[in-house]
Amino acid sequence: MPMIEAPAPTESAPISVRGACPHDCPDTCALLTTVVDGVATRVQGNPEHSHTDGVLCAKVSRYTERSYHQERVLTPLKRTGPKGSGQFTPVGWDEALADIAQRLSTIAAHDPEAILPYSYAGTMGMVQGESMDRRFFHRLGASLLDRTICASAGAEALVQTLGGKVGMKVEFFAEAQLILIWGSNSIGSNLHFWRYAQQAKRNGAKLVCIDPRKTETADKCHEHIALRPGTDAALALALMHELIAHDWLDHDYIARHTLGWDGLRERALQWPPERAVEVCGIPVEQIRQLARDYGTTKPAAIRLNYGMQRVRGGGNAVRAVTCLPALTGAWRHRAGGMLLSSSGQYPVQRAVLQRPDLLAGRQPRTINMSTIGDDLLRPASPGFGPQVQAVVVYNSNPVAVAPDSGKVVQGFAREDLFTVVLEHFRTDTADYADYVLPATTQLEHWDVHLSYGHTDVVLNRPAIAPLGEARSNAQIFRDLALHMGYTDPCFTDDDATLCRQAFGDAVDFALLESQGFATLAMPDAPFAEGQFPSPSGKCEFYSARLAAQGLDGLPDHLPNYELQGSSAAYPLAMISPPARNFLNSTFVNVTTLRDIEGRPLLEIHPDDAEARGIANDSIVRVFNARGSYRCHASVSRRARPGVVNGMGIWWRKLGLDGTNVNEITSQALTDLGRAPTFYDCLVEVEAVNETA
């Protein structure tokens, strides 16, 4: 029968616009936004996208509440009060852009490296996150930013072991018979993977959660292994020991598809379970049973997440775990192997998007975003270069999210530091800005997204017109380039053009336009016959590249900088996992989500609470030599003895005394990838004599 065409929509008929979730989550959901008379009334998951399957997390399902929030910044703002006061007056775009361009030009005339961009994953989009902004700062010759604050230790570990940020396809976890969920609260931070894990569980698979905290995910697994923070490599090496001792090995796969087995074997044999018990603080039988399960169950799959790499030895820990599937030949099965990030699978044309050629041979210094607290306070020196005189912040909230935030605040409070912040709201960082420029939300601009949890490209179409005077990030940097006098043709590319440039001909853009997503073509079991993207084509237990840097070529356990038991003054280890209803510092100001979350919390084990006279829901002070913050105690067995969980990341201004958990975290960096060590932190906790 011929298809009966629907009547043309009237002006008030709802329309549905395909989009993508922009947030820092492995799931990269495909969205459908319902729009009535130009107003977005609902955001839901696209049921046609298999990974999203019509389901969104509680945070993004409230996205309209965020876009239409009454506190949304909708006009450029110029500071009128002291830095940090949040006192601003509205100004026009032309006035703001002209003044910003003049200030940046004056600094650049002396030394453009005194200007620093600061951004991360406030949006994961290729266009609004890493296109026109990079072109602008490359043309300017500003300092480069080492974007390390979340994932770079684990990313470097994957590169040094497998050759890239690659892994098994997430959908095949549903077929695994054993799943190790390692360092991940999947229910809160990887919901759609959890749905595959649940499918496997219904089919008889065993689920094991390895995490210092008894998370909501651990509640739903068959077993929880509550190891001490920073001891994951020791556990992985002990598992290797048992695989060797019981010959639960795939000798053929090891011989043909790995490099450095003899050295790894020798190291693993130094880690019997009894030694690992002393480090990890878990029963020896748990290690033996886990090794038995992993060595004898096929297919077995490992889902890593980034929590485990936020300690001194985080890179080595990820390397050690990443070696396990090659030892047992788990990669032979499409439902075997491991996944930390899939983002290396994508054929992104970053040079086309970012135009590093605009540097024109210049080689600016690189400043690590994780040490911004120290770096904003550094004077000029031959080793450091010029003092930072201007910062342009976008897609980030460093005053809340960067470690050792007392120093971060001192740096941003400098009266001689010119600061521009592109934002949706007056965040902690925006309060220190000289100018706040209103940015569009995901409902108001074009973008295209890869994922680090699946292998689909997802296109985001604007569902509504920009609210107020908001402009997209890319448009703001185009406008700044114009005011700076940059006439290079690349600064005229509009956002839709940038979407097409992101993948070029490697992804069918017509398919993206018609259905909103496109799946990468790749084998179901990509490493069944080796063919890793490493220099050798093998899983590199031994990395010659690391050895050439003077580092250990084999993975090893590196004790934490702040090792539990090393300080009488600060006897408790602290990790700071994300609060379930926030995403880093995003959504903290969405009232319905903040009401669910309640208040800044520190989870503390009943034994540790009793020893300190701490009652449930009382106010406590958490402190070390770097600083202190106050929050409410949750006396709970979600915390293991000797470890407290400072749930983050609240905006400082919404905390009890204008601080948050990062007041006490460290700027020390990881073994690989130059990443922060948020979970390598010793503290003490004391009761405060006041009531809630």
XYZ file of C-alpha atoms in Angstrom:
692
model
C 0.000 0.000 0.000
C 1.238 3.529 -0.635
C 2.331 5.391 2.474
C -0.213 7.913 3.748
C 1.541 11.182 4.371
C 0.886 12.934 7.650
C -0.598 16.394 7.441
C 1.860 19.252 7.539
C 2.401 20.398 11.123
C 0.641 23.546 12.197
C 2.512 26.305 13.982
C 1.602 24.891 17.374
C 2.137 21.194 16.549
C 5.072 19.685 18.433
C 8.183 18.780 16.507
C 10.971 16.405 17.498
C 14.616 17.367 16.950
C 17.463 14.839 17.043
C 20.445 15.665 19.203
C 23.243 14.308 21.370
C 24.002 14.469 25.062
C 27.032 16.757 25.491
C 28.142 15.631 28.933
C 31.276 13.857 30.140
C 29.897 10.322 30.257
C 30.798 7.215 28.241
C 27.230 6.792 27.004
C 26.938 9.768 24.571
C 23.189 9.316 24.296
C 21.137 10.232 21.256
C 18.435 12.712 22.257
C 15.018 13.709 21.023
C 13.888 17.195 22.009
C 10.195 18.035 21.738
C 9.637 21.640 20.672
C 6.319 23.505 20.701
C 6.185 27.035 19.302
C 9.937 27.381 19.576
C 10.081 26.189 23.197
C 11.757 22.919 24.207
C 9.256 21.083 26.402
C 10.912 17.700 26.847
C 14.231 15.924 26.322
C 14.201 12.131 26.056
C 16.386 9.338 24.755
C 16.119 8.373 21.099
C 14.631 4.838 21.013
C 16.053 4.275 17.515
C 19.619 4.511 18.845
C 20.399 1.056 20.200
C 22.798 2.205 22.934
C 20.410 4.878 24.237
C 17.284 2.775 23.645
C 15.008 5.602 24.733
C 16.520 5.814 28.235
C 18.278 8.826 29.795
C 19.842 9.348 33.189
C 17.962 11.457 35.720
C 20.331 14.378 35.095
C 19.897 14.802 31.343
C 16.183 14.008 31.419
C 15.931 17.361 33.239
C 17.912 19.230 30.599
C 15.133 21.716 29.829
C 15.224 22.769 33.476
C 18.873 23.623 32.985
C 18.458 25.465 29.663
C 15.552 27.580 30.936
C 17.001 28.064 34.420
C 16.085 31.456 35.899
C 19.753 32.095 36.747
C 20.961 31.522 33.186
C 23.458 34.154 31.964
C 21.831 35.650 28.867
C 23.843 38.818 28.237
C 27.550 39.673 28.457
C 28.532 40.764 31.963
C 31.370 43.045 33.068
C 32.782 42.911 36.574
C 31.995 45.909 38.784
C 33.002 44.626 42.238
C 36.009 42.854 43.732
C 37.073 39.564 42.221
C 35.044 36.751 43.704
C 32.162 39.017 44.683
C 30.039 38.071 41.683
C 29.168 41.741 41.091
C 28.586 42.450 37.397
C 26.718 44.787 35.091
C 25.289 43.839 31.678
C 27.100 45.199 28.622
C 26.675 44.823 24.877
C 28.534 42.230 22.841
C 30.450 44.827 20.830
C 31.707 46.570 23.963
C 32.728 43.298 25.585
C 34.439 41.858 22.522
C 36.268 45.102 21.713
C 37.615 45.410 25.254
C 38.605 41.731 25.474
C 40.367 41.909 22.099
C 42.213 45.075 23.099
C 43.339 43.555 26.424
C 44.498 40.310 24.794
C 46.249 42.179 21.982
C 48.181 44.309 24.473
C 49.354 41.225 26.381
C 50.168 39.329 23.171
C 52.263 42.230 21.858
C 54.623 41.611 24.778
C 54.343 37.797 24.916
C 51.309 35.788 23.752
C 52.342 32.895 26.007
C 51.176 35.022 28.948
C 47.638 34.148 27.735
C 46.230 30.737 28.713
C 43.095 28.933 27.505
C 41.483 26.713 30.140
C 38.862 24.201 29.031
C 37.837 20.609 29.410
C 34.680 18.554 28.960
C 31.831 20.911 29.855
C 30.759 19.834 26.405
C 32.221 16.761 24.727
C 31.346 18.099 21.283
C 33.996 18.304 18.604
C 32.742 21.726 17.458
C 31.923 23.549 20.685
C 34.749 21.807 22.560
C 37.779 21.738 20.288
C 37.537 23.554 16.967
C 37.297 27.329 16.583
C 38.724 27.862 20.071
C 41.886 25.973 19.131
C 42.186 27.914 15.874
C 41.938 31.168 17.799
C 44.593 30.326 20.379
C 46.916 28.788 17.775
C 46.695 31.957 15.689
C 47.310 34.019 18.828
C 50.320 31.929 19.893
C 48.969 31.502 23.437
C 50.280 28.922 25.874
C 49.012 25.420 25.196
C 46.942 23.614 27.820
C 47.702 20.042 28.881
C 44.152 18.740 29.329
C 44.789 16.079 31.974
C 42.209 16.564 34.702
C 40.122 13.445 34.095
C 41.501 10.663 31.958
C 45.054 11.170 30.755
C 46.762 8.606 33.022
C 44.465 5.830 31.853
C 44.652 7.061 28.269
C 48.443 6.953 28.307
C 48.314 3.464 29.808
C 46.114 2.255 26.952
C 48.400 3.845 24.383
C 51.472 2.226 25.921
C 49.831 -1.221 26.167
C 47.353 -1.574 23.311
C 48.557 1.266 21.131
C 45.505 3.476 21.488
C 42.281 4.201 23.330
C 40.572 1.077 22.054
C 38.756 -1.933 23.450
C 35.880 -4.342 23.011
C 32.477 -3.222 21.776
C 30.290 -2.305 24.704
C 27.188 -4.101 23.398
C 28.902 -7.487 23.659
C 29.233 -7.228 27.425
C 25.667 -8.554 27.303
C 27.068 -11.927 26.126
C 29.883 -12.229 28.709
C 29.802 -14.909 31.396
C 31.964 -12.910 33.811
C 32.180 -9.122 34.063
C 34.665 -7.321 36.282
C 33.435 -3.769 36.876
C 36.673 -2.182 38.005
C 36.724 1.329 39.462
C 33.299 2.251 38.121
C 29.938 3.038 39.695
C 28.201 2.156 36.458
C 24.676 2.762 37.699
C 25.529 6.421 38.264
C 28.172 7.091 35.627
C 27.665 4.570 32.799
C 23.982 3.685 32.863
C 23.745 2.153 29.416
C 26.688 -0.179 29.984
C 24.921 -1.237 33.180
C 21.913 -2.261 31.116
C 24.143 -4.602 29.086
C 25.638 -5.954 32.313
C 22.157 -6.601 33.663
C 21.291 -8.498 30.502
C 24.389 -10.654 30.999
C 23.438 -11.206 34.643
C 19.982 -12.399 33.637
C 21.695 -14.861 31.293
C 23.762 -16.288 34.141
C 26.877 -14.110 34.145
C 28.710 -13.335 37.367
C 29.284 -9.640 38.111
C 32.160 -8.537 40.348
C 32.638 -4.928 41.461
C 36.165 -3.843 42.415
C 36.016 -0.490 44.196
C 37.057 0.949 47.587
C 33.509 2.251 47.996
C 30.444 0.025 48.314
C 28.680 1.780 45.477
C 25.146 1.386 44.210
C 26.696 -0.812 41.511
C 28.424 -2.982 44.121
C 25.022 -3.495 45.763
C 23.770 -5.145 42.570
C 26.818 -7.312 41.803
C 27.395 -10.854 43.028
C 30.595 -9.793 44.767
C 32.252 -6.595 45.946
C 36.021 -6.430 46.390
C 36.683 -3.371 48.569
C 40.401 -2.844 48.073
C 42.328 0.139 49.447
C 42.617 3.175 47.139
C 45.652 3.000 44.872
C 46.218 -0.761 45.163
C 44.639 -1.938 41.895
C 47.975 -2.816 40.266
C 48.875 -5.067 43.192
C 45.589 -6.911 42.780
C 46.096 -7.268 39.017
C 49.621 -8.621 39.505
C 48.366 -11.135 42.066
C 45.725 -12.277 39.576
C 48.509 -12.778 37.029
C 50.441 -14.811 39.608
C 47.491 -17.165 40.024
C 46.877 -17.425 36.276
C 50.492 -18.519 35.894
C 50.517 -20.844 38.916
C 47.397 -22.691 37.737
C 48.206 -22.417 34.013
C 45.005 -20.585 33.228
C 46.823 -19.045 30.265
C 46.327 -18.971 26.502
C 49.900 -19.783 25.502
C 49.178 -19.482 21.793
C 47.712 -16.002 22.117
C 50.582 -14.897 24.357
C 53.162 -16.220 21.902
C 51.645 -14.690 18.783
C 50.033 -11.482 19.962
C 51.972 -10.109 22.960
C 55.351 -8.535 23.603
C 57.389 -8.802 26.820
C 55.847 -11.918 28.346
C 59.013 -13.198 30.009
C 59.505 -9.957 31.920
C 55.863 -9.692 32.948
C 55.844 -13.331 34.058
C 58.863 -12.740 36.264
C 57.277 -9.669 37.845
C 53.909 -11.332 38.409
C 55.548 -14.267 40.173
C 56.784 -11.765 42.767
C 53.143 -11.054 43.701
C 51.564 -14.089 45.388
C 48.113 -13.361 46.802
C 49.530 -13.218 50.320
C 51.682 -10.218 49.359
C 48.780 -8.468 47.644
C 46.610 -8.956 50.720
C 49.015 -6.832 52.762
C 48.760 -4.035 50.182
C 45.106 -4.247 49.160
C 43.578 -5.044 52.545
C 41.211 -7.739 51.253
C 40.872 -11.462 52.123
C 43.309 -13.770 50.361
C 40.499 -16.060 49.244
C 38.863 -13.184 47.387
C 41.974 -12.855 45.251
C 42.235 -16.598 44.638
C 38.548 -16.903 43.748
C 38.674 -13.889 41.440
C 41.681 -15.366 39.641
C 39.925 -18.724 39.367
C 36.805 -17.102 37.957
C 38.758 -14.975 35.501
C 41.038 -17.802 34.396
C 38.326 -20.409 33.857
C 35.278 -18.451 32.676
C 34.867 -17.663 28.996
C 34.069 -15.164 27.752
C 35.256 -12.807 30.494
C 35.156 -9.029 30.135
C 36.515 -6.105 32.155
C 34.907 -2.664 32.286
C 37.333 -0.121 33.680
C 36.551 3.454 34.515
C 38.716 6.390 35.473
C 38.455 6.361 39.261
C 41.234 3.799 39.608
C 43.801 6.013 37.841
C 43.507 9.070 40.103
C 46.446 8.038 42.298
C 50.216 8.159 41.988
C 50.432 4.761 40.259
C 47.226 5.130 38.269
C 48.837 4.695 34.861
C 50.649 1.542 35.926
C 47.442 0.204 37.445
C 45.553 0.599 34.174
C 48.481 -0.981 32.315
C 48.421 -3.989 34.637
C 44.673 -4.558 34.279
C 44.880 -4.027 30.513
C 47.381 -6.900 30.253
C 44.954 -9.456 31.725
C 42.762 -10.212 28.663
C 45.806 -11.076 26.547
C 47.008 -13.593 29.140
C 43.803 -15.614 28.957
C 43.067 -15.019 25.277
C 39.862 -13.193 26.203
C 40.284 -11.009 23.117
C 39.432 -14.028 20.936
C 35.774 -13.588 21.884
C 33.641 -10.627 20.934
C 32.292 -10.714 24.506
C 35.800 -10.839 25.959
C 38.568 -8.311 26.504
C 38.282 -4.971 28.240
C 37.024 -1.446 27.732
C 38.155 1.774 29.306
C 37.758 4.102 26.334
C 36.702 3.593 22.726
C 37.523 7.134 21.609
C 40.674 6.059 19.755
C 38.529 4.190 17.243
C 37.154 7.392 15.734
C 38.680 8.862 12.543
C 38.586 12.447 13.824
C 40.299 15.045 11.646
C 41.672 17.048 14.552
C 44.229 18.917 12.488
C 41.441 20.101 10.185
C 39.307 21.197 13.135
C 42.052 22.730 15.263
C 44.505 24.035 12.628
C 47.828 23.701 14.486
C 49.450 25.090 11.332
C 48.266 28.527 12.511
C 51.109 28.392 15.038
C 53.324 29.071 12.007
C 56.326 27.329 13.504
C 55.951 28.754 17.007
C 56.226 26.280 19.881
C 54.441 27.764 22.902
C 54.954 26.321 26.366
C 52.420 23.866 27.745
C 50.769 24.408 31.149
C 49.093 21.497 32.926
C 45.480 22.260 33.836
C 45.823 20.094 36.963
C 48.484 22.396 38.450
C 46.634 25.629 37.705
C 46.653 26.455 41.434
C 50.438 26.711 41.479
C 50.842 28.033 37.947
C 48.617 31.099 38.376
C 50.784 32.044 41.363
C 54.146 31.562 39.637
C 56.197 34.659 38.778
C 57.982 34.885 35.453
C 61.175 32.837 35.292
C 63.456 31.332 32.647
C 62.118 27.860 33.411
C 58.430 28.763 33.519
C 58.285 31.620 31.061
C 56.122 34.711 31.460
C 53.688 35.064 34.325
C 50.143 34.148 33.273
C 48.415 37.486 32.707
C 45.146 36.368 31.083
C 42.986 33.241 31.244
C 40.055 32.423 28.970
C 37.896 29.733 30.615
C 35.252 27.743 28.765
C 33.709 24.290 29.243
C 35.192 24.170 32.732
C 34.842 25.458 36.282
C 38.404 25.266 37.652
C 37.736 27.092 40.923
C 35.449 24.183 41.858
C 37.012 21.218 40.062
C 40.796 21.710 40.098
C 42.792 20.217 42.989
C 44.168 22.208 45.921
C 41.453 24.775 45.294
C 42.599 27.193 47.970
C 45.527 27.992 45.688
C 43.262 28.045 42.624
C 41.155 30.724 44.315
C 44.269 32.743 45.183
C 45.347 32.626 41.562
C 42.017 33.688 40.097
C 41.723 36.431 42.743
C 44.809 38.205 41.384
C 43.736 41.735 40.451
C 46.316 41.792 37.659
C 44.936 38.616 36.041
C 42.527 39.321 33.175
C 39.899 36.572 33.119
C 37.176 35.846 30.572
C 34.660 33.050 31.224
C 32.229 31.601 28.674
C 29.369 30.156 30.710
C 25.703 29.328 31.204
C 25.682 30.316 34.878
C 27.584 32.342 37.448
C 29.720 29.462 38.615
C 32.467 29.677 41.224
C 34.908 30.519 38.429
C 32.608 33.063 36.793
C 32.575 35.007 40.067
C 36.271 35.797 39.478
C 35.853 36.856 35.830
C 36.346 40.306 34.373
C 33.867 39.339 31.663
C 31.294 36.546 31.594
C 30.099 35.752 28.069
C 26.764 33.925 27.659
C 27.150 30.572 25.915
C 24.474 28.430 24.319
C 23.420 25.091 25.774
C 23.185 21.898 23.742
C 19.607 22.647 22.721
C 20.732 25.831 20.946
C 23.669 24.939 18.707
C 25.149 22.501 16.194
C 27.686 19.895 17.271
C 28.942 16.412 16.472
C 30.055 13.881 19.060
C 32.181 10.809 19.378
C 31.947 8.555 22.430
C 34.371 6.928 24.809
C 31.883 4.193 25.710
C 30.522 3.033 22.348
C 31.396 3.390 18.660
C 28.676 5.610 17.197
C 29.014 9.179 15.954
C 26.053 11.317 17.084
C 24.955 14.609 15.510
C 23.379 17.419 17.519
C 20.987 19.775 15.754
C 19.844 22.975 17.446
C 16.303 22.453 18.698
C 15.587 26.066 19.670
C 17.000 29.495 18.934
C 19.675 30.765 21.352
C 18.103 32.234 24.470
C 18.710 35.913 25.162
C 22.002 37.024 23.624
C 23.746 33.672 24.046
C 26.184 32.607 21.344
C 27.837 29.250 20.729
C 31.427 28.796 21.865
C 32.553 28.561 18.262
C 30.716 31.780 17.393
C 32.284 33.625 20.316
C 35.771 32.657 19.165
C 34.887 33.626 15.573
C 33.785 37.006 16.874
C 36.931 37.420 18.954
C 39.078 36.542 15.946
C 37.320 39.250 13.932
C 37.919 41.833 16.654
C 41.573 40.762 16.835
C 41.905 41.413 13.103
C 42.423 37.790 12.089
C 41.432 37.449 8.432
C 42.373 33.810 7.866
C 39.548 32.123 5.905
C 39.217 29.365 8.540
C 37.645 31.863 10.925
C 34.595 32.139 8.666
C 33.613 28.444 8.912
C 30.202 28.249 10.549
C 29.217 25.601 13.094
C 27.455 23.337 10.576
C 30.560 23.403 8.382
C 32.714 22.475 11.364
C 30.428 19.486 12.002
C 31.169 18.235 8.489
C 34.906 18.829 8.882
C 35.177 16.772 12.092
C 35.190 13.406 10.307
C 35.351 14.413 6.649
C 34.472 11.562 4.289
C 35.203 8.915 6.946
C 31.637 9.180 8.291
C 28.509 9.425 6.163
C 27.213 12.880 7.049
C 23.993 12.317 5.111
C 23.291 9.380 7.397
C 24.018 11.557 10.430
C 21.552 14.135 9.154
C 18.836 11.593 8.388
C 18.935 9.427 11.531
C 21.088 11.412 13.963
C 23.839 8.819 14.415
C 26.187 6.591 12.424
C 27.955 3.432 13.575
C 31.663 2.970 12.871
C 32.527 -0.059 10.779
C 34.795 -2.328 12.840
C 35.112 -6.061 13.585
C 33.021 -7.541 16.365
C 36.182 -8.961 17.979
C 38.790 -6.425 16.841
C 41.814 -8.101 18.457
C 40.961 -11.775 18.032
C 44.076 -12.093 15.872
C 46.141 -9.407 17.558
C 46.472 -6.470 15.176
C 46.614 -3.968 18.006
C 47.378 -0.351 17.012
C 50.691 -0.513 18.913
C 54.092 -0.124 17.209
C 54.557 -3.910 17.270
C 50.952 -4.750 16.432
C 50.860 -6.677 19.721
C 49.633 -6.140 23.250
C 52.788 -4.661 24.742
C 53.336 -5.961 28.255
C 56.736 -4.282 27.888
C 56.723 -0.765 26.436
C 59.986 0.224 24.784
C 58.619 3.750 24.513
C 58.295 4.023 28.295
C 61.733 2.516 28.761
C 63.156 5.131 26.377
C 61.757 7.787 28.741
C 63.654 6.236 31.632
C 60.510 4.634 33.042
C 59.796 1.011 33.844
C 58.754 -0.757 30.663
C 56.651 -3.237 32.638
C 53.604 -2.418 34.778
C 54.199 -2.404 38.518
C 52.476 -1.381 41.732
C 53.506 2.101 42.864
C 52.395 3.018 46.401
C 50.390 6.198 46.861
C 52.201 9.450 47.562
C 50.055 9.749 50.689
C 50.166 6.142 51.817
C 47.696 5.179 54.493
C 49.549 4.562 57.757
C 52.371 6.946 56.906
C 50.914 9.914 58.847
C 49.733 9.939 62.449
C 48.178 13.356 61.919
C 46.126 12.252 58.895
C 45.258 8.582 59.348
C 42.334 8.327 56.911
C 42.550 7.898 53.151
C 40.003 9.943 51.201
C 38.552 9.409 47.748
C 36.126 11.891 46.198
C 33.756 10.009 43.873
C 31.018 11.907 42.049
C 27.684 12.501 43.685
C 25.095 10.507 41.779
C 22.934 13.474 40.785
C 25.760 15.735 39.556
C 28.224 15.386 36.728
C 31.478 16.915 37.939
C 30.264 20.428 38.820
C 27.468 20.443 36.233
C 23.834 20.204 37.406
C 24.728 21.333 40.941
C 22.518 24.397 40.490
C 19.566 22.456 39.039
C 17.214 22.666 41.988
C 15.429 19.338 41.593
C 18.727 17.445 41.349
C 20.332 19.334 44.228
C 17.261 18.626 46.343
C 17.687 14.899 45.671
C 21.396 15.033 46.508
C 20.618 16.963 49.660
C 23.885 18.368 50.982
C 27.649 17.955 50.740
C 28.416 14.589 52.337
C 31.348 12.644 53.692
C 30.720 8.916 54.001
C 32.561 7.459 56.988
C 32.553 3.882 58.286
C 30.790 3.366 61.637
C 34.037 2.266 63.316
C 35.867 5.421 62.234
C 32.888 7.584 63.193
C 32.597 6.049 66.651
C 36.298 6.555 67.324
C 35.857 10.269 66.581
C 32.505 10.848 68.274
C 30.824 11.539 64.948
C 27.079 11.013 64.651
C 25.176 10.469 61.432
C 24.171 13.758 59.720
C 26.336 15.812 62.056
C 28.664 18.466 60.675
C 32.306 17.479 60.424
C 35.542 19.158 59.456
C 37.704 17.272 56.965
C 41.257 18.561 56.872
C 44.936 18.095 56.105
C 47.915 20.415 55.649
C 46.437 21.858 52.435
C 43.201 23.061 53.994
C 39.837 22.025 55.372
C 36.170 21.986 54.510
C 32.988 21.296 56.423
C 30.217 18.982 55.322
C 27.679 16.537 56.746
C 28.692 13.067 57.869
C 26.958 10.018 56.491
C 27.890 7.174 58.823
C 27.701 4.334 56.373
C 29.178 0.996 55.397
C 29.537 2.363 51.879
C 32.905 3.523 53.239
C 35.451 0.853 54.069
C 37.272 1.182 57.411
C 40.082 3.699 57.200
C 38.744 5.306 54.014
C 36.286 8.200 53.771
C 34.350 9.184 50.675
C 34.038 12.934 50.097
C 31.193 13.091 47.596
C 31.768 15.740 44.929
C 31.714 18.090 43.258
C 29.600 20.798 44.890
C 30.017 24.406 43.873
C 32.048 26.087 46.589
C 29.460 28.820 47.028
C 26.835 26.166 47.812
C 28.993 24.477 50.456
C 28.744 25.096 54.182
C 31.609 27.591 54.290
C 32.390 28.463 50.681
C 34.662 25.481 50.068
C 34.351 21.966 48.685
C 36.231 18.677 48.739
C 38.983 19.970 46.439
C 40.171 22.274 49.196
C 42.195 19.304 50.446
C 43.132 17.386 47.263
C 46.646 17.505 45.885
C 48.332 18.927 42.787
C 50.746 15.973 42.662
C 50.654 14.176 39.300
C 50.362 10.543 38.246
C 53.124 8.231 37.055
C 51.897 8.377 33.445
C 49.867 11.006 31.650
C 50.588 13.934 34.008
C 47.119 13.553 35.577
C 45.885 14.670 39.017
C 45.833 12.391 42.058
C 42.443 13.263 43.546
C 42.136 9.857 45.264
C 45.664 9.891 46.713
C 44.836 12.007 49.735
C 45.240 11.585 53.500
C 42.952 13.464 55.878
C 41.630 13.600 59.390
C 37.989 14.147 60.274
C 36.629 15.730 63.440
C 33.187 16.517 64.752
C 32.103 20.154 64.752
C 30.103 21.412 67.702
C 27.094 22.674 65.798
C 23.938 21.070 64.473
C 22.527 20.883 60.984
